[in-house]
Coordinates of C-alpha atoms and ligand atoms in Angstrom, one line a residue:
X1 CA 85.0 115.2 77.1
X2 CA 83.4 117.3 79.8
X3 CA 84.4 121.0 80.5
X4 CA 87.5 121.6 82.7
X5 CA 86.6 122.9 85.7
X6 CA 88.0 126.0 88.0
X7 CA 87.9 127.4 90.8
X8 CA 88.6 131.3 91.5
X9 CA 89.4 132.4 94.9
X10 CA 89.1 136.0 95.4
X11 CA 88.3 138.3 97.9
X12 CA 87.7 141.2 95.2
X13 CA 84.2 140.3 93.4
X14 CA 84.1 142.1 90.5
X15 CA 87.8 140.6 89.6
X16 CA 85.8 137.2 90.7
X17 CA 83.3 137.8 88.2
X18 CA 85.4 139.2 85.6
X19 CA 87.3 136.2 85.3
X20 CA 84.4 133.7 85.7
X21 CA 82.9 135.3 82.7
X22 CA 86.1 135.3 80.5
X23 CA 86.2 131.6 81.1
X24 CA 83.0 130.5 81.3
X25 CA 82.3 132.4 77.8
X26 CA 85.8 129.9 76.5
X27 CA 83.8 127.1 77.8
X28 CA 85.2 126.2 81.5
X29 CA 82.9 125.3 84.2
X30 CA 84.1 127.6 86.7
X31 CA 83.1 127.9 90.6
X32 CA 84.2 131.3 92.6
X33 CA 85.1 131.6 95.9
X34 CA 85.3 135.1 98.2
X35 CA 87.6 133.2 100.7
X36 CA 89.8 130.2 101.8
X37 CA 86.9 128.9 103.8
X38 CA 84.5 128.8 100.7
X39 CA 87.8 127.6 98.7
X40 CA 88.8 124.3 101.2
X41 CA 85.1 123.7 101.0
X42 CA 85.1 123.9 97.1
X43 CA 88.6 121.8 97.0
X44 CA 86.7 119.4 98.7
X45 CA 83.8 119.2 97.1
X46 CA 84.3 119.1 93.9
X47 CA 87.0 117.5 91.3
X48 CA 88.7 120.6 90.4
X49 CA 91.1 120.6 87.2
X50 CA 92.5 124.6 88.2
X51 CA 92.8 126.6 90.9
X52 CA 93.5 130.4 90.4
X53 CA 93.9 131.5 94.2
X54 CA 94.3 135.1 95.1
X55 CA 96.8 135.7 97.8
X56 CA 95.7 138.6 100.0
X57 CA 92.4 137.0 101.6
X58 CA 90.0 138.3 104.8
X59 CA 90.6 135.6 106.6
X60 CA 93.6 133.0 105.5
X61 CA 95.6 134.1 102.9
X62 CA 96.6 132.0 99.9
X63 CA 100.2 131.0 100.7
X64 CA 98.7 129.6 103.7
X65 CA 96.2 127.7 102.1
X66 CA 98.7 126.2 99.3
X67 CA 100.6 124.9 102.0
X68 CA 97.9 123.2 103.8
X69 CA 96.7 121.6 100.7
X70 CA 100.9 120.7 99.8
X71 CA 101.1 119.2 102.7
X72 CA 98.4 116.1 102.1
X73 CA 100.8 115.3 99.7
X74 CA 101.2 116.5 95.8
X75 CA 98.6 119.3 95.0
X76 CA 95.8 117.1 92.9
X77 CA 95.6 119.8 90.5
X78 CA 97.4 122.6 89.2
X79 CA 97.3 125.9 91.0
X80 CA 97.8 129.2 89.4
X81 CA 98.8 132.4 91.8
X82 CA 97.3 135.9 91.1
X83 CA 98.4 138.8 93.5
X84 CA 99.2 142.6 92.3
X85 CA 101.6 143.2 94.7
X86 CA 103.7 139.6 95.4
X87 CA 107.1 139.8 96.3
X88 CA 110.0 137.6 95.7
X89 CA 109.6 135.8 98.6
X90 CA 106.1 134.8 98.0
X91 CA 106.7 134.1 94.7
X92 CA 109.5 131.4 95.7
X93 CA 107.5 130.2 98.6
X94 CA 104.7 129.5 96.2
X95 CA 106.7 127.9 93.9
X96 CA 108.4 126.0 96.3
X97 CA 104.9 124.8 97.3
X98 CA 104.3 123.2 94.1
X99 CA 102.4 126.7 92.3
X100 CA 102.8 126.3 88.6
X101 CA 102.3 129.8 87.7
X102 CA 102.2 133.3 88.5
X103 CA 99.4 135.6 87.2
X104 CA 99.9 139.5 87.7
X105 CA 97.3 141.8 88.6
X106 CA 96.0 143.8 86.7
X107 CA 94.7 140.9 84.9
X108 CA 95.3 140.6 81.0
X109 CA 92.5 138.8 79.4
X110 CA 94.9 137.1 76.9
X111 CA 98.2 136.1 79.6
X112 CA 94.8 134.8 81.4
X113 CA 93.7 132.4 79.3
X114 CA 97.4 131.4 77.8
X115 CA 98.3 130.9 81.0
X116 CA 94.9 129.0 82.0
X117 CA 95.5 126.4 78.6
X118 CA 98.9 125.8 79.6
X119 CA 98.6 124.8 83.2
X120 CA 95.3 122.8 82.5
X121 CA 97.5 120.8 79.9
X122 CA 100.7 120.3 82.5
X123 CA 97.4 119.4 85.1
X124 CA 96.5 116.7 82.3
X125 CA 100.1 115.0 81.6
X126 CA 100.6 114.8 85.6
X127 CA 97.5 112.8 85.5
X128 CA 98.6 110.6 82.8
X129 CA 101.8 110.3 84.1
X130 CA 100.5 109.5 87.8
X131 CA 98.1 106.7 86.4
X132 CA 101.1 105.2 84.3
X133 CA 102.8 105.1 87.4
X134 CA 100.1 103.2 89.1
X135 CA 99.5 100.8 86.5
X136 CA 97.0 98.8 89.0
X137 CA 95.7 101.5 90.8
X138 CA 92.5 101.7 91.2
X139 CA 92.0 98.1 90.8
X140 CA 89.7 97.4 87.8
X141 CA 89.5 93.8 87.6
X142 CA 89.5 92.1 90.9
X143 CA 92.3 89.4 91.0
X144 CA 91.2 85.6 91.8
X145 CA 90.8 82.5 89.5
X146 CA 89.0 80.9 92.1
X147 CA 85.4 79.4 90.6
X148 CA 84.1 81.2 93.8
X149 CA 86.0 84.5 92.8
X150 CA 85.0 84.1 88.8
X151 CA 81.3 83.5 89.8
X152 CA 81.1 86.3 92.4
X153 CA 82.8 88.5 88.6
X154 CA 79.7 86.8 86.8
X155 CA 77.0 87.9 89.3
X156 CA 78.5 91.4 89.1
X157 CA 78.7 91.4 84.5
X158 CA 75.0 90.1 84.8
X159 CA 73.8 92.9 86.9
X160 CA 76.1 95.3 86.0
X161 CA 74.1 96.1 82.6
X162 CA 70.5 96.3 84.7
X163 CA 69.6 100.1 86.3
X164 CA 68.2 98.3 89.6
X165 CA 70.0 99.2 93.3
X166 CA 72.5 96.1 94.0
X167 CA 73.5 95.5 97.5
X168 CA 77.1 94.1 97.8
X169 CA 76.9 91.8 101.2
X170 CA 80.1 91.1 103.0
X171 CA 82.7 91.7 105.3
X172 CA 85.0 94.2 105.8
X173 CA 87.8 93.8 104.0
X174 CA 86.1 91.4 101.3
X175 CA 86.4 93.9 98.6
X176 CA 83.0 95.1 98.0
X177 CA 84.1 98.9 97.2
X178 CA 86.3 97.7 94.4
X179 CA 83.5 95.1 93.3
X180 CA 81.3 98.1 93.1
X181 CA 83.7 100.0 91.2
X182 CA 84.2 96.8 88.7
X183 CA 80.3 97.0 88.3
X184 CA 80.3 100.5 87.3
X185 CA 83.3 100.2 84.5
X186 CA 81.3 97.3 82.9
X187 CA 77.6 99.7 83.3
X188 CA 76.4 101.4 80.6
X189 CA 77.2 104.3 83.3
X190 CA 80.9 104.0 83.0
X191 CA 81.6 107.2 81.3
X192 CA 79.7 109.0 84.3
X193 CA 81.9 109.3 88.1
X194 CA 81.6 106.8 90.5
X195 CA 81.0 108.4 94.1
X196 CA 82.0 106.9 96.8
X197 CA 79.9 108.1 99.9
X198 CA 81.5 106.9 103.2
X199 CA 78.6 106.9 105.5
X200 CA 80.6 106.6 108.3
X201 CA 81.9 110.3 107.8
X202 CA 78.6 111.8 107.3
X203 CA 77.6 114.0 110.0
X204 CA 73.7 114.7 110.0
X205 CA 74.1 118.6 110.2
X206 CA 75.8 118.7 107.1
X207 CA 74.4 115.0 105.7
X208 CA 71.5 117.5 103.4
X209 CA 74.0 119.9 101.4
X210 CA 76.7 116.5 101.1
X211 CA 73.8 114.4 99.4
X212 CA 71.9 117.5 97.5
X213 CA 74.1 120.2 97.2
X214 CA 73.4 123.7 98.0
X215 CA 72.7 126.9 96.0
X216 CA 74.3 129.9 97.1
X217 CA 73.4 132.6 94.9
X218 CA 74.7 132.0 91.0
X219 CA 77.5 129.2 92.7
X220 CA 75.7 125.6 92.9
X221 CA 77.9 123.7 95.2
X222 CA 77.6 120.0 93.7
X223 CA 75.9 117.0 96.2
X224 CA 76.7 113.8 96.2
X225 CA 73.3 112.9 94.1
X226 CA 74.8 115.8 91.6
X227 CA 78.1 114.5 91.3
X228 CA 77.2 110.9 90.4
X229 CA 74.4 112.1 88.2
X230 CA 74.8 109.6 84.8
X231 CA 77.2 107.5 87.4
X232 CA 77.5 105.5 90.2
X233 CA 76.9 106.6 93.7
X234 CA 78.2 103.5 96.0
X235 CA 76.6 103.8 99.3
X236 CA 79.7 102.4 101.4
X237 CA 78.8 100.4 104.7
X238 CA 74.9 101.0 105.2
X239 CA 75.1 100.0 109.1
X240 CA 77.0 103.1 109.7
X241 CA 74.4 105.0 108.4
X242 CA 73.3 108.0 110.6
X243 CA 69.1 108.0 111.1
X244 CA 68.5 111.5 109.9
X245 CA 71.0 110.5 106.4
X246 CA 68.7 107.6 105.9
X247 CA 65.9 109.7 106.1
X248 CA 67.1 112.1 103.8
X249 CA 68.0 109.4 101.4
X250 CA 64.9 107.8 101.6
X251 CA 62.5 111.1 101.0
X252 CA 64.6 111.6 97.8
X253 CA 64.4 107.9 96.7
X254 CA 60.7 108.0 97.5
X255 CA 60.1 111.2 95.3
X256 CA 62.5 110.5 92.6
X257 CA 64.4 113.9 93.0
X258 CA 65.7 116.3 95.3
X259 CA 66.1 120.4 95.8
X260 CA 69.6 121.5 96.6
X261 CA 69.7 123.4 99.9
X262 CA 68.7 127.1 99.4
X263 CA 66.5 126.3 96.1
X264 CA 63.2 125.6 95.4
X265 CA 64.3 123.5 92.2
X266 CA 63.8 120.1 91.6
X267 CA 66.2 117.7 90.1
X268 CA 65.8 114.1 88.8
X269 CA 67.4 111.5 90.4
X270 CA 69.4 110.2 87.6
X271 CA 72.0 107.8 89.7
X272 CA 72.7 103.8 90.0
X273 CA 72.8 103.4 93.5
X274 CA 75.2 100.6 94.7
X275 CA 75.7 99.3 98.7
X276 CA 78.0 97.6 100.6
X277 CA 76.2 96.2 104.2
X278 CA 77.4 93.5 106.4
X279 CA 75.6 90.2 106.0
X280 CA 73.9 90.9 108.7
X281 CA 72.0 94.5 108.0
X282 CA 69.0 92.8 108.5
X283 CA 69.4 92.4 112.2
X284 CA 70.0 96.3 112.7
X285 CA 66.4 96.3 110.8
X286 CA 64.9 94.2 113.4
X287 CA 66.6 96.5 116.8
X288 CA 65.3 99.5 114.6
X289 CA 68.9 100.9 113.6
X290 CA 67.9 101.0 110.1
X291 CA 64.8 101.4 108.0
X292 CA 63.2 98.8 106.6
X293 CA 61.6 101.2 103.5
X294 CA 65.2 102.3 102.6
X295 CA 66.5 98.7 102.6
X296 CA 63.8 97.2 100.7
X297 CA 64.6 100.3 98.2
X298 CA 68.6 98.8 98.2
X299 CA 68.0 95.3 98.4
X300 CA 66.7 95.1 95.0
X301 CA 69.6 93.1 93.1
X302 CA 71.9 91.1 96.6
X303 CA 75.1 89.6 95.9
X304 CA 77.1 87.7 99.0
X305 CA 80.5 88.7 98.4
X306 CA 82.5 85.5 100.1
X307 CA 84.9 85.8 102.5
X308 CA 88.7 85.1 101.8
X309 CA 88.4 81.8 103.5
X310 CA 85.9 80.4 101.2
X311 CA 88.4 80.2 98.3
X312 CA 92.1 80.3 100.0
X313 CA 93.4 78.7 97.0
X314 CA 93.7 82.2 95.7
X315 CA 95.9 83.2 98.2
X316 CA 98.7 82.6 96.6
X317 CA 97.6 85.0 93.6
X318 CA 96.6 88.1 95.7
X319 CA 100.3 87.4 97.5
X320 CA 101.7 88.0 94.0
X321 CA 99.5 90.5 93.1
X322 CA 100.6 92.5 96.1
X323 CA 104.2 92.1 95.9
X324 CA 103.9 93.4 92.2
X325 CA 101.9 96.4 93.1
X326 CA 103.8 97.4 96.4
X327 CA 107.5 96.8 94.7
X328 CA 106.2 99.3 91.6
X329 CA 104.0 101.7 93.8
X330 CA 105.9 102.0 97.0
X331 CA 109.4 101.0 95.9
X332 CA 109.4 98.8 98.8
X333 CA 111.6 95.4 97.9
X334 CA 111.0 92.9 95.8
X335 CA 110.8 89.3 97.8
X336 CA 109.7 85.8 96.9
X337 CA 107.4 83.3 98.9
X338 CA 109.1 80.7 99.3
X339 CA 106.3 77.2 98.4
X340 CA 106.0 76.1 102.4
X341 CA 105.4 80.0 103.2
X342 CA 102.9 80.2 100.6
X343 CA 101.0 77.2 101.4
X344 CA 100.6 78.1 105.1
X345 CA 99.4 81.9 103.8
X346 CA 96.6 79.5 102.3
X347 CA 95.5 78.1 105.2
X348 CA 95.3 80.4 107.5
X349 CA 91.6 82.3 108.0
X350 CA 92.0 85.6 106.8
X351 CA 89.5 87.4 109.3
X352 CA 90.7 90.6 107.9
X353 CA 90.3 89.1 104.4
X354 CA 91.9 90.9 101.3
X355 CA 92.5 93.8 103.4
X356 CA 94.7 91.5 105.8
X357 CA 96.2 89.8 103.1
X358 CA 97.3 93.4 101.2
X359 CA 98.6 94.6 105.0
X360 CA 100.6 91.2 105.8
X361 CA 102.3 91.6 102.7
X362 CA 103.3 95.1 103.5
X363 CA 104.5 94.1 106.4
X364 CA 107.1 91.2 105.2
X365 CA 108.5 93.3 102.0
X366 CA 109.0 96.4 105.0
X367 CA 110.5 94.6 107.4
X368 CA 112.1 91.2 106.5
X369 CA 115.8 90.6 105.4
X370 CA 117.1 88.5 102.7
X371 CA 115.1 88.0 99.2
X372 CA 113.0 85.3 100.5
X373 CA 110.1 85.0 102.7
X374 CA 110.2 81.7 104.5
X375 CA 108.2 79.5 106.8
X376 CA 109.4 80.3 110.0
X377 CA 109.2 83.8 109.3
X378 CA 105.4 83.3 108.2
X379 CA 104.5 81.6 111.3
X380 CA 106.0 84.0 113.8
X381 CA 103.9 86.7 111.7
X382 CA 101.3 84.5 112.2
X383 CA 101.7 84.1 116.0
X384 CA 101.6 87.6 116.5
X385 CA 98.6 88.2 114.2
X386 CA 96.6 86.3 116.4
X387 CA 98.3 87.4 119.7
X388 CA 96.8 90.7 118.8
X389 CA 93.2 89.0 118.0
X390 CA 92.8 87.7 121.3
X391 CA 94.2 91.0 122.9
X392 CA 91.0 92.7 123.9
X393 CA 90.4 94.9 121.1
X394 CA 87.1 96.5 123.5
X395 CA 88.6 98.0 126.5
X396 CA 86.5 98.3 129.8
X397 CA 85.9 102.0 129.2
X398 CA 84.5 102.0 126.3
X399 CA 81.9 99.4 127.2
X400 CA 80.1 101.5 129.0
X401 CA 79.6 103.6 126.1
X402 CA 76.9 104.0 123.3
X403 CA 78.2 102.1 119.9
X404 CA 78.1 105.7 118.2
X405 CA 80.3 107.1 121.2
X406 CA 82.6 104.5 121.3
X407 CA 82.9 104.3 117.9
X408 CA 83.8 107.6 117.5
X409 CA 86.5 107.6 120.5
X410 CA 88.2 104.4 118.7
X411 CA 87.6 106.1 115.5
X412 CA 90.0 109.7 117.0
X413 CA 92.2 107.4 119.1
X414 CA 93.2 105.8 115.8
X415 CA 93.5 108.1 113.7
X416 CA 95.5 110.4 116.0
X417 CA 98.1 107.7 116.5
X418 CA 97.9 106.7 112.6
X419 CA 98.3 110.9 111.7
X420 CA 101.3 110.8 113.9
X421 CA 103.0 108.1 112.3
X422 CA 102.7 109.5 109.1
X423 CA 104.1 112.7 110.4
X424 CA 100.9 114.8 110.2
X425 CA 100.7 114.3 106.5
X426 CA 97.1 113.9 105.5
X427 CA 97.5 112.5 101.5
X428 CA 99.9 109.4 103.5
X429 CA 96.9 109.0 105.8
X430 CA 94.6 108.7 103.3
X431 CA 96.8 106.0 102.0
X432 CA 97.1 104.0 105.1
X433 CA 93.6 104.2 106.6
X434 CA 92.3 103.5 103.2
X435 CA 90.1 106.6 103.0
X436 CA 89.5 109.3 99.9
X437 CA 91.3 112.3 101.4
X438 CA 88.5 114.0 100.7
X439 CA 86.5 112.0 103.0
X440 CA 89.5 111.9 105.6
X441 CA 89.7 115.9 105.8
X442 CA 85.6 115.9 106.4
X443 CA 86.0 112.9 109.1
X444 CA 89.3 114.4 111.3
X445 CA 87.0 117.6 111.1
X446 CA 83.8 116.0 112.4
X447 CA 86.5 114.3 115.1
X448 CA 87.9 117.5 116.1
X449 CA 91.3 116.1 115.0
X450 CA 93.6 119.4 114.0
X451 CA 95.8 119.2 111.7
X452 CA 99.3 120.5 112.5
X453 CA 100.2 124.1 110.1
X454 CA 103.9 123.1 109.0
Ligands
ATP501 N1 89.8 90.9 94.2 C1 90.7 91.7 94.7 N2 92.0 91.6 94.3 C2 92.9 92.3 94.8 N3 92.8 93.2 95.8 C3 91.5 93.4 96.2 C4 90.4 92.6 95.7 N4 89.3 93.0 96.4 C5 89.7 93.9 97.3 N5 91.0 94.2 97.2 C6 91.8 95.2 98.0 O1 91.5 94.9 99.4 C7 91.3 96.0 100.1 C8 89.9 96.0 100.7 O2 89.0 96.1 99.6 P1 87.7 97.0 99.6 O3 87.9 98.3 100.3 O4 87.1 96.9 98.3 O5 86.8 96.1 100.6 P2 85.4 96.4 101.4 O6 84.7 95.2 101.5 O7 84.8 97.6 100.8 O8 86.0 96.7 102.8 P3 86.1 97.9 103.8 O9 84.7 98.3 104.1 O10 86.9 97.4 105.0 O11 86.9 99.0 103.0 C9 91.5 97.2 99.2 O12 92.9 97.6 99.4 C10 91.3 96.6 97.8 O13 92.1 97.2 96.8

């Protein structure tokens, strides 16, 4: 099992230091941070098991910061307060905020580490107890008895044991992120992470520190490359692939390593690089969107992932699946298909494919009455899933725009209205557009998209 893994935020560094040493000598991998800026960038960074966070900061202070990071939703890992001179109202508000402990200054070295063990084993059952709640989540085995499905599962186990780049080739929605994750649990890599780099959300000022890290003093602040080191690193949806990224990408590919920013050291590439493109990548080769050297790299091991139309007779299985998952994850309640409903389901297109599938269902266990989804109800669903295909989805002003400009005005448009209807929480976000909160926080920051305090 590897090392837990904390983060110290404090202003004062020889406490900072003091209490790296103590647990680093116990065997913790610990990162330190002299404020919340260099904290939210650790948080978000790394996969952190602990959090000791100081409360009187420079610039935000620490009550401030635990509510920011309460307010995506449950804290993703215990977080310990340390102040010298809290009061009661801090204390409550902290604990209110989901704090597990309080940690008095001056420090003792012994409450430190008792109090360290205990809320890294509270961090540990929460885990448990979250993944026994979502029994399905993250899918591991993608559902479908199809013989298009069980062949597409086939390609996967037959590559899966090679070290060579696969490229997963499909549409959106076709699930090539959890095919790539499926690949990885069956790789002789599965006890490494699996990274999941949206390339969408890389910005090309910070793209070099993102994929190689950056060294900043003693503190190496993990990249990409360094997290999924012994792992996966999925590179998700190549065509939105900034040109200075792929350039990075390639000149570490080409020489086998990379130096983290603000070091002269070299590290090994030591990843299995997975892709997900659109069938048609090639044709953003040929209009010079994409290089061909870092495609050729990719492109070693292709597998079409089919859309949902090509085998429809699993419809009827992802429909159940969904239900299952929805009723036990979201509480949402329970409904049966009735045959006719299920057997138009099947024959309708799915341009949207799983994804579509996953989102109609929502939709009819949400919103419908009575225990059983019927036809009728299916086909006015239907009727207004295509009404809003053939609205315009491209309005006139944005025609006139470059893709990356108008991508990115859909991209704040959207997620401004989404953020709103999840009443400004990010971690519900995350859930609806699909996104690693991680990954969201980086993308509402490149958008400019603030996040409401309380
Ligand atoms: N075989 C499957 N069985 C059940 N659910 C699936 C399956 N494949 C994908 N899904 C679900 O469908 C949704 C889309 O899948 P995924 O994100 O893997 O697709 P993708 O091709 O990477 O598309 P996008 O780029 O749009 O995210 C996810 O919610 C995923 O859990």
């Amino acid at each position: 099992m590897s090392a837990a893994h904390i983060l110290v935020v404090d202003d004062e560094s020889d406490i900072r230091e003091m209490v790296r040493d103590i647990l680093e000598d116990e065997g913790y991998e610990v990162t330190a941070a002299a404020n919340a800026e260099e904290a939210r960038r650790s948080r978000e960074q790394n996969e952190l098991d602990l959090i000791l966070l100081d409360i009187w900061m420079p610039d935000v202070d620490g009550i401030t910061l635990l509510r920011d990071w309460a307010r995506g939703g449950d804290l993703d890992c215990p977080v310990v307060i340390m102040s010298g001179h809290g009061t009661v109202d801090t204390a409550v508000e902290a604990t209110r905020l989901g704090a597990h402990e309080f940690l008095e200054k001056p420090l003792s070295m012994a409450k430190l580490l008792q109090i360290v063990g205990e809320a890294l084993e509270a961090g540990r059952e929460e885990r448990e107890r979250r993944k026994a709640r979502s029994i399905l989540s993250p899918l591991v085995e993608p559902v479908g008895r199809s013989e298009v499905m069980r062949e597409t599962r086939r390609r996967i186990d037959r590559v899966a044991t090679e070290g060579s780049p696969v490229l997963l080739l499909g549409e959106a929605g076709t699930g090539r992120e959890t095919l790539a994750r499926y690949l990885h649990s069956k790789s002789p890599r599965s006890d490494g992470r699996f990274i999941n780099l949206v390339l969408g959300s890389l910005r090309p000022d910070d793209a070099e520190v993102v994929l190689f890290g950056r060294q900043d003093g003693d503190n190496l602040e993990a990249g990409a490359l360094e997290k999924a080191r012994g792992g996966t690193l999925f590179l998700n949806e190549l065509g939105d692939m900034d040109p200075e990224v792929q350039r990075l990408l390639m000149s570490a590919l080409e020489a086998g390593g990379y130096s983290p920013v603000g070091s002269t050291r070299r590290e090994a590439l030591d990843v299995r690089l997975v892709a997900s493109a659109q069938p048609d990548i090639a044709r953003l080769v040929e209009r010079g969107r994409f290089r061909q050297d870092l495609l050729n790299h990719l492109d070693v091991l292709p597998i079409h992932v089919p859309p949902l139309r090509d085998y429809r007779e699993d419809v009827p299985d992802l429909i159940r699946y969904y239900v299952d998952v929805l009723v036990d994850q979201e509480g949402l309640p329970f409904k049966r298909f009735s045959v006719a409903a299920q057997n138009r389901l099947r024959n309708y297109p799915w341009p949207g494919n799983i994804r579509e599938v996953k989102n109609m269902v929502h939709r009819f266990l949400a919103m419908s009455d009575g225990e059983e989804v019927g036809l009728e109800e299916v086909e006015r669903e239907l009727r207004r899933e295509t009404e809003r295909e053939v609205e315009p989805l491209v309005k006139q002003d944005l025609l006139g725009l470059s893709l990356r400009e108008a991508r990115e005005r859909f991209e704040r448009a959207y997620l401004e209205q989404q953020l709103e209807l999840c009443g400004g929480r990010v971690g519900k976000l995350a859930e609806r557009v699909g996104l690693e909160r991680t990954h969201l926080y980086r993308k509402l920051k490149a958008l400019g998209i603030e996040i409401q305090k309380n």
